[in-house]
Every structure is written in C-alpha cells, then in structure tokens.
Amino acid sequence: EADIYQTPRYLVIGTGKKITLECSQTMGHDKMYWYQQDPGMELHLIHYSYGVNSTEKGDLSSESTVSRIRTEHFPLTLESARPSHTSQYLCASSDGPREKLFFGSGTQLSVL
Amino acid sequence: KNQVEQSPQSLIILEGKNCTLQCNYTVSPFSNLRWYKQDTGRGPVSLTIMTFSENTKSNGRYTATLDADTKQSSLHITASQLSDSASYICVVSDRGSTLGRLYFGRGTQLTVWP
C-alpha cells in the first residue's frame, strides 16, 4: 500500500484563481514527480524533484510551479488557472529514477 | 522516436476468462519495462518490473512476458475477476540518462463482465 497522499481529490474553480495541489509521502523517498493525465491518454511528466531544494521541469510545458522545502512534501501551484488546465494531476515518488513509482490517488481539476 | 504502443485500446471479457494485453516499444537504450494497473479515478499501481534479462514475471494472476529482441511485452491475466476492470499501462524506462526517463503507453481499458 502506497503512503503517498494528494489533496484535494476533486477541485472545481473559476478562471484566474490561484490554486495549490498538495502531495505528501511518508516513505522517505528523495524522488518525487508530478504527472498530468487526460482521459485515454498517456501520462505526461510536468515537474520532478530529486531532493530538497531540487526541482526541474518535465517534458510537458506547464504554467505551474513546484517547491520542495521538505522531503515529504511536493506541492504544485497554478498562479492563474485556465480552462486548458482542466485535467487529472498525479503525484508520484520513488527510491530512485529507475525504481518503482508509487502514485497518489490524483487530483481531478476542473477550471470553468 | 521513442514510443510505447499498446493494444488493444479496449477489451471486454467475461468473468473467469483469460486475456492477454500487448505492448510494443521502440525505446532505446532499454532499461526496464513496467506494467501498472489504474482503477478509474485512482493513481496507477505497479504490477511488475522487468529488466533486459527477465523473460517472465508473475504477480498472482498477472504474468508479464518480455522479448527484448523484438521489443514486445505482454500481460496475461488468468481467471479474470470483476476487480480486474481497469486500465493497464505499459511503461518503458531508458538508460540513456541519469533521469531514467519513462515512456508511457496510453493503456488498455479492460472491462470484466459478470
């Protein structure tokens, strides 16, 4: 059972709002990731971190930002949400870049 | 171009029956291949991870095979149950960088009917 938690599970907000999606893990993993997934499509990496104070952009261009101040916490922030940000956001962690990923349950974001 | 292709896109089977899902990839250099199960509205859960030297790996009623020469993998589900209804995602990792970049397939949506 994965010990990685995402909140909120569902979020419906209006255009222009600032939002933060929370992700926490209790496994002590250094590596953490944010993926975006649309229905029937593959996961796309938007941000990753290899440890505290380390953050990098992924393959998919994203207007979001992340921070990694503590090992267990990897929040994602959208400064001004738009309808194009509507998607499912999945947080994951692992022991290393080639180890098994543990995923959270995801946040389904809808921007009206 | 590194890609992961899965087939079929969707599959419906009756409870108790077996099925096989396919994954073809072009990722090179190859590091490992993973199968994940994703229930609707949830995050993916790892089923198996196979490296170049492993041909078969089982996890309960799930058996994954890998042919690194032809760059093909399959996931066989035996005696299907209603709880097997989910999307099954094939993921291939390369070893061409320290990141160990992951390439995701779009998944096969399996529905098991009673």
CSV table of C-alpha atoms in Angstrom, one decimal:
chain,number,residue,atom,x,y,z
A,1,GLU,CA,0.0,0.0,0.0
A,2,ALA,CA,1.5,3.3,-1.1
A,3,ASP,CA,1.9,6.0,1.6
A,4,ILE,CA,1.5,9.0,-0.7
A,5,TYR,CA,-1.4,11.4,-0.4
A,6,GLN,CA,-2.9,14.0,-2.6
A,7,THR,CA,-5.4,16.7,-1.7
A,8,PRO,CA,-7.9,17.7,-2.8
A,9,ARG,CA,-9.3,14.7,-4.7
A,10,TYR,CA,-11.6,17.0,-6.7
A,11,LEU,CA,-11.4,20.7,-7.4
A,12,VAL,CA,-13.7,22.9,-9.4
A,13,ILE,CA,-12.7,26.6,-9.6
A,14,GLY,CA,-13.2,29.6,-11.8
A,15,THR,CA,-10.7,31.0,-14.3
A,16,GLY,CA,-8.0,33.2,-12.9
A,17,LYS,CA,-7.9,31.7,-9.4
A,18,LYS,CA,-4.6,30.6,-7.8
A,19,ILE,CA,-4.6,27.0,-6.6
A,20,THR,CA,-2.2,24.7,-4.9
A,21,LEU,CA,-2.4,20.9,-5.2
A,22,GLU,CA,-0.9,19.1,-2.2
A,23,CYS,CA,1.2,15.9,-2.3
A,24,SER,CA,2.9,14.3,0.7
A,25,GLN,CA,4.6,10.9,1.1
A,26,THR,CA,5.8,9.2,4.3
A,27,MET,CA,8.2,6.7,2.6
A,28,GLY,CA,11.2,8.9,2.8
A,29,HIS,CA,11.7,8.9,-0.9
A,30,ASP,CA,14.0,11.5,-2.4
A,31,LYS,CA,12.5,11.4,-5.9
A,32,MET,CA,9.1,13.0,-6.5
A,33,TYR,CA,7.1,13.7,-9.6
A,34,TRP,CA,4.0,15.4,-11.0
A,35,TYR,CA,2.2,14.0,-14.0
A,36,GLN,CA,-0.7,15.2,-15.9
A,37,GLN,CA,-3.2,12.8,-17.5
A,38,ASP,CA,-6.2,13.3,-19.8
A,39,PRO,CA,-8.8,10.6,-20.4
A,40,GLY,CA,-7.5,7.9,-22.7
A,41,MET,CA,-4.1,9.5,-23.0
A,42,GLU,CA,-0.6,8.7,-21.6
A,43,LEU,CA,0.8,10.4,-18.5
A,44,HIS,CA,3.0,13.4,-19.1
A,45,LEU,CA,5.7,14.5,-16.7
A,46,ILE,CA,5.4,18.1,-15.8
A,47,HIS,CA,7.8,18.5,-12.8
A,48,TYR,CA,10.2,16.4,-10.8
A,49,SER,CA,12.5,16.7,-7.8
A,50,TYR,CA,15.5,14.7,-6.8
A,51,GLY,CA,15.5,16.0,-3.2
A,52,VAL,CA,15.1,19.1,-1.0
A,53,ASN,CA,15.6,22.4,-2.9
A,54,SER,CA,15.8,20.5,-6.2
A,55,THR,CA,13.1,21.0,-8.8
A,56,GLU,CA,13.1,20.6,-12.6
A,57,LYS,CA,10.6,21.0,-15.4
A,58,GLY,CA,9.4,17.8,-17.2
A,59,ASP,CA,8.6,17.1,-20.8
A,60,LEU,CA,5.2,18.8,-20.9
A,61,SER,CA,5.2,22.6,-21.0
A,62,SER,CA,3.3,23.7,-17.9
A,63,GLU,CA,2.4,27.0,-16.4
A,64,SER,CA,2.6,25.5,-12.9
A,65,THR,CA,5.4,25.7,-10.4
A,66,VAL,CA,6.6,23.4,-7.6
A,67,SER,CA,8.6,23.6,-4.5
A,68,ARG,CA,10.5,21.0,-2.4
A,69,ILE,CA,11.3,22.5,1.0
A,70,ARG,CA,10.8,19.2,2.9
A,71,THR,CA,11.5,15.7,1.7
A,72,GLU,CA,7.9,14.5,2.3
A,73,HIS,CA,6.1,17.5,0.7
A,74,PHE,CA,5.9,18.4,-3.0
A,75,PRO,CA,3.1,20.9,-3.7
A,76,LEU,CA,2.2,22.2,-7.2
A,77,THR,CA,0.8,25.7,-7.7
A,78,LEU,CA,-1.1,27.3,-10.6
A,79,GLU,CA,-0.9,31.1,-10.3
A,80,SER,CA,-3.9,31.7,-12.6
A,81,ALA,CA,-6.0,28.8,-13.6
A,82,ARG,CA,-7.5,28.5,-17.1
A,83,PRO,CA,-9.9,26.0,-18.7
A,84,SER,CA,-6.9,24.4,-20.5
A,85,HIS,CA,-5.6,23.3,-17.1
A,86,THR,CA,-8.6,21.0,-16.7
A,87,SER,CA,-7.0,17.6,-16.2
A,88,GLN,CA,-6.1,14.9,-13.7
A,89,TYR,CA,-2.9,15.6,-11.8
A,90,LEU,CA,-1.0,12.6,-10.3
A,91,CYS,CA,1.9,12.9,-7.8
A,92,ALA,CA,4.4,10.0,-7.5
A,93,SER,CA,7.5,9.1,-5.6
A,94,SER,CA,10.3,6.6,-5.9
A,95,ASP,CA,13.5,5.4,-4.3
A,96,GLY,CA,15.4,6.2,-7.5
A,97,PRO,CA,14.9,7.2,-11.2
A,98,ARG,CA,14.8,3.5,-12.2
A,99,GLU,CA,12.8,2.2,-9.3
A,100,LYS,CA,9.1,1.5,-8.9
A,101,LEU,CA,6.8,4.6,-8.8
A,102,PHE,CA,4.3,4.9,-6.1
A,103,PHE,CA,1.3,7.1,-7.1
A,104,GLY,CA,-1.2,9.1,-5.2
A,105,SER,CA,-4.9,8.9,-5.9
A,106,GLY,CA,-4.7,12.1,-8.0
A,107,THR,CA,-6.5,15.4,-8.1
A,108,GLN,CA,-9.2,15.9,-10.7
A,109,LEU,CA,-9.1,19.7,-11.6
A,110,SER,CA,-11.9,21.4,-13.5
A,111,VAL,CA,-11.5,25.1,-14.4
A,112,LEU,CA,-14.6,26.8,-15.5
B,1,LYS,CA,11.4,8.4,-31.8
B,2,ASN,CA,10.9,6.6,-28.5
B,3,GLN,CA,7.4,5.3,-28.3
B,4,VAL,CA,5.2,2.8,-26.4
B,5,GLU,CA,2.2,1.3,-28.2
B,6,GLN,CA,-0.5,-0.8,-26.5
B,7,SER,CA,-3.2,-3.0,-28.0
B,8,PRO,CA,-6.0,-3.4,-27.9
B,9,GLN,CA,-7.2,0.0,-26.9
B,10,SER,CA,-10.1,-1.6,-25.1
B,11,LEU,CA,-11.2,-5.1,-24.3
B,12,ILE,CA,-14.3,-6.7,-22.8
B,13,ILE,CA,-14.2,-10.2,-21.4
B,14,LEU,CA,-16.5,-12.4,-19.2
B,15,GLU,CA,-15.6,-13.1,-15.6
B,16,GLY,CA,-13.4,-16.2,-15.3
B,17,LYS,CA,-11.9,-15.9,-18.7
B,18,ASN,CA,-8.2,-15.2,-19.5
B,19,CYS,CA,-6.9,-12.4,-21.6
B,20,THR,CA,-3.6,-11.0,-23.0
B,21,LEU,CA,-2.7,-7.4,-23.4
B,22,GLN,CA,0.1,-6.3,-25.8
B,23,CYS,CA,2.9,-3.7,-25.6
B,24,ASN,CA,5.3,-2.8,-28.3
B,25,TYR,CA,8.1,-0.3,-27.8
B,26,THR,CA,10.9,1.5,-29.6
B,27,VAL,CA,12.6,2.9,-26.6
B,28,SER,CA,16.4,2.6,-26.8
B,29,PRO,CA,18.6,2.1,-24.9
B,30,PHE,CA,16.3,-0.1,-22.8
B,31,SER,CA,16.4,-0.2,-19.1
B,32,ASN,CA,13.3,-1.9,-17.8
B,33,LEU,CA,9.6,-2.4,-18.6
B,34,ARG,CA,6.8,-1.9,-16.1
B,35,TRP,CA,3.1,-2.8,-16.1
B,36,TYR,CA,0.7,-0.7,-14.0
B,37,LYS,CA,-3.0,-1.1,-13.2
B,38,GLN,CA,-5.0,2.0,-12.9
B,39,ASP,CA,-8.5,1.9,-11.5
B,40,THR,CA,-10.9,4.6,-12.6
B,41,GLY,CA,-10.2,7.9,-10.7
B,42,ARG,CA,-7.2,6.5,-9.0
B,43,GLY,CA,-3.4,6.5,-9.4
B,44,PRO,CA,-1.6,3.7,-11.2
B,45,VAL,CA,-0.3,0.8,-9.1
B,46,SER,CA,2.7,-1.3,-10.0
B,47,LEU,CA,2.2,-4.9,-11.1
B,48,THR,CA,5.6,-5.9,-12.4
B,49,ILE,CA,9.0,-4.5,-13.4
B,50,MET,CA,11.2,-6.5,-15.8
B,51,THR,CA,14.8,-5.8,-16.8
B,52,PHE,CA,16.5,-6.9,-20.0
B,53,SER,CA,17.5,-10.3,-18.7
B,54,GLU,CA,14.0,-11.3,-17.4
B,55,ASN,CA,11.6,-13.1,-19.8
B,56,THR,CA,8.7,-13.7,-17.4
B,57,LYS,CA,7.5,-12.3,-14.2
B,58,SER,CA,4.3,-13.1,-12.2
B,59,ASN,CA,2.3,-11.3,-9.6
B,60,GLY,CA,-0.6,-13.5,-8.6
B,61,ARG,CA,-2.9,-13.9,-11.6
B,62,TYR,CA,-0.9,-11.5,-13.6
B,63,THR,CA,2.0,-12.8,-15.7
B,64,ALA,CA,4.2,-10.4,-17.8
B,65,THR,CA,6.5,-11.5,-20.6
B,66,LEU,CA,9.3,-9.6,-22.3
B,67,ASP,CA,11.0,-10.2,-25.5
B,68,ALA,CA,13.8,-7.6,-25.6
B,69,ASP,CA,14.9,-8.7,-29.1
B,70,THR,CA,11.5,-7.9,-30.7
B,71,LYS,CA,10.8,-5.2,-28.2
B,72,GLN,CA,7.5,-6.7,-27.2
B,73,SER,CA,5.8,-7.4,-23.9
B,74,SER,CA,2.5,-9.0,-22.9
B,75,LEU,CA,0.5,-9.0,-19.8
B,76,HIS,CA,-1.6,-12.2,-19.3
B,77,ILE,CA,-4.5,-12.2,-16.8
B,78,THR,CA,-5.7,-15.6,-15.7
B,79,ALA,CA,-9.2,-16.3,-14.4
B,80,SER,CA,-10.4,-12.7,-14.6
B,81,GLN,CA,-12.4,-11.1,-11.8
B,82,LEU,CA,-14.7,-8.1,-11.8
B,83,SER,CA,-12.0,-6.2,-9.8
B,84,ASP,CA,-9.6,-6.6,-12.8
B,85,SER,CA,-11.7,-4.0,-14.6
B,86,ALA,CA,-9.2,-1.1,-15.0
B,87,SER,CA,-6.7,0.5,-17.4
B,88,TYR,CA,-3.4,-1.4,-17.8
B,89,ILE,CA,-0.5,0.8,-18.6
B,90,CYS,CA,2.8,-0.3,-20.1
B,91,VAL,CA,5.8,1.9,-19.2
B,92,VAL,CA,9.3,1.6,-20.6
B,93,SER,CA,12.4,3.2,-19.0
B,94,ASP,CA,15.5,4.1,-20.9
B,95,ARG,CA,19.1,4.0,-19.5
B,96,GLY,CA,20.4,6.8,-21.7
B,97,SER,CA,20.4,9.4,-18.9
B,98,THR,CA,20.6,9.7,-15.2
B,99,LEU,CA,16.9,10.5,-15.2
B,100,GLY,CA,15.9,7.1,-16.4
B,101,ARG,CA,13.2,8.7,-18.5
B,102,LEU,CA,9.8,6.9,-18.6
B,103,TYR,CA,7.8,6.4,-21.7
B,104,PHE,CA,4.1,5.7,-21.1
B,105,GLY,CA,1.6,3.9,-23.2
B,106,ARG,CA,-2.0,5.1,-23.4
B,107,GLY,CA,-3.2,1.9,-21.7
B,108,THR,CA,-5.7,-0.9,-22.5
B,109,GLN,CA,-9.1,-0.4,-20.9
B,110,LEU,CA,-10.2,-3.8,-19.6
B,111,THR,CA,-13.8,-4.4,-18.7
B,112,VAL,CA,-14.8,-7.7,-17.0
B,113,TRP,CA,-18.5,-8.5,-17.2
B,114,PRO,CA,-20.2,-10.9,-14.8
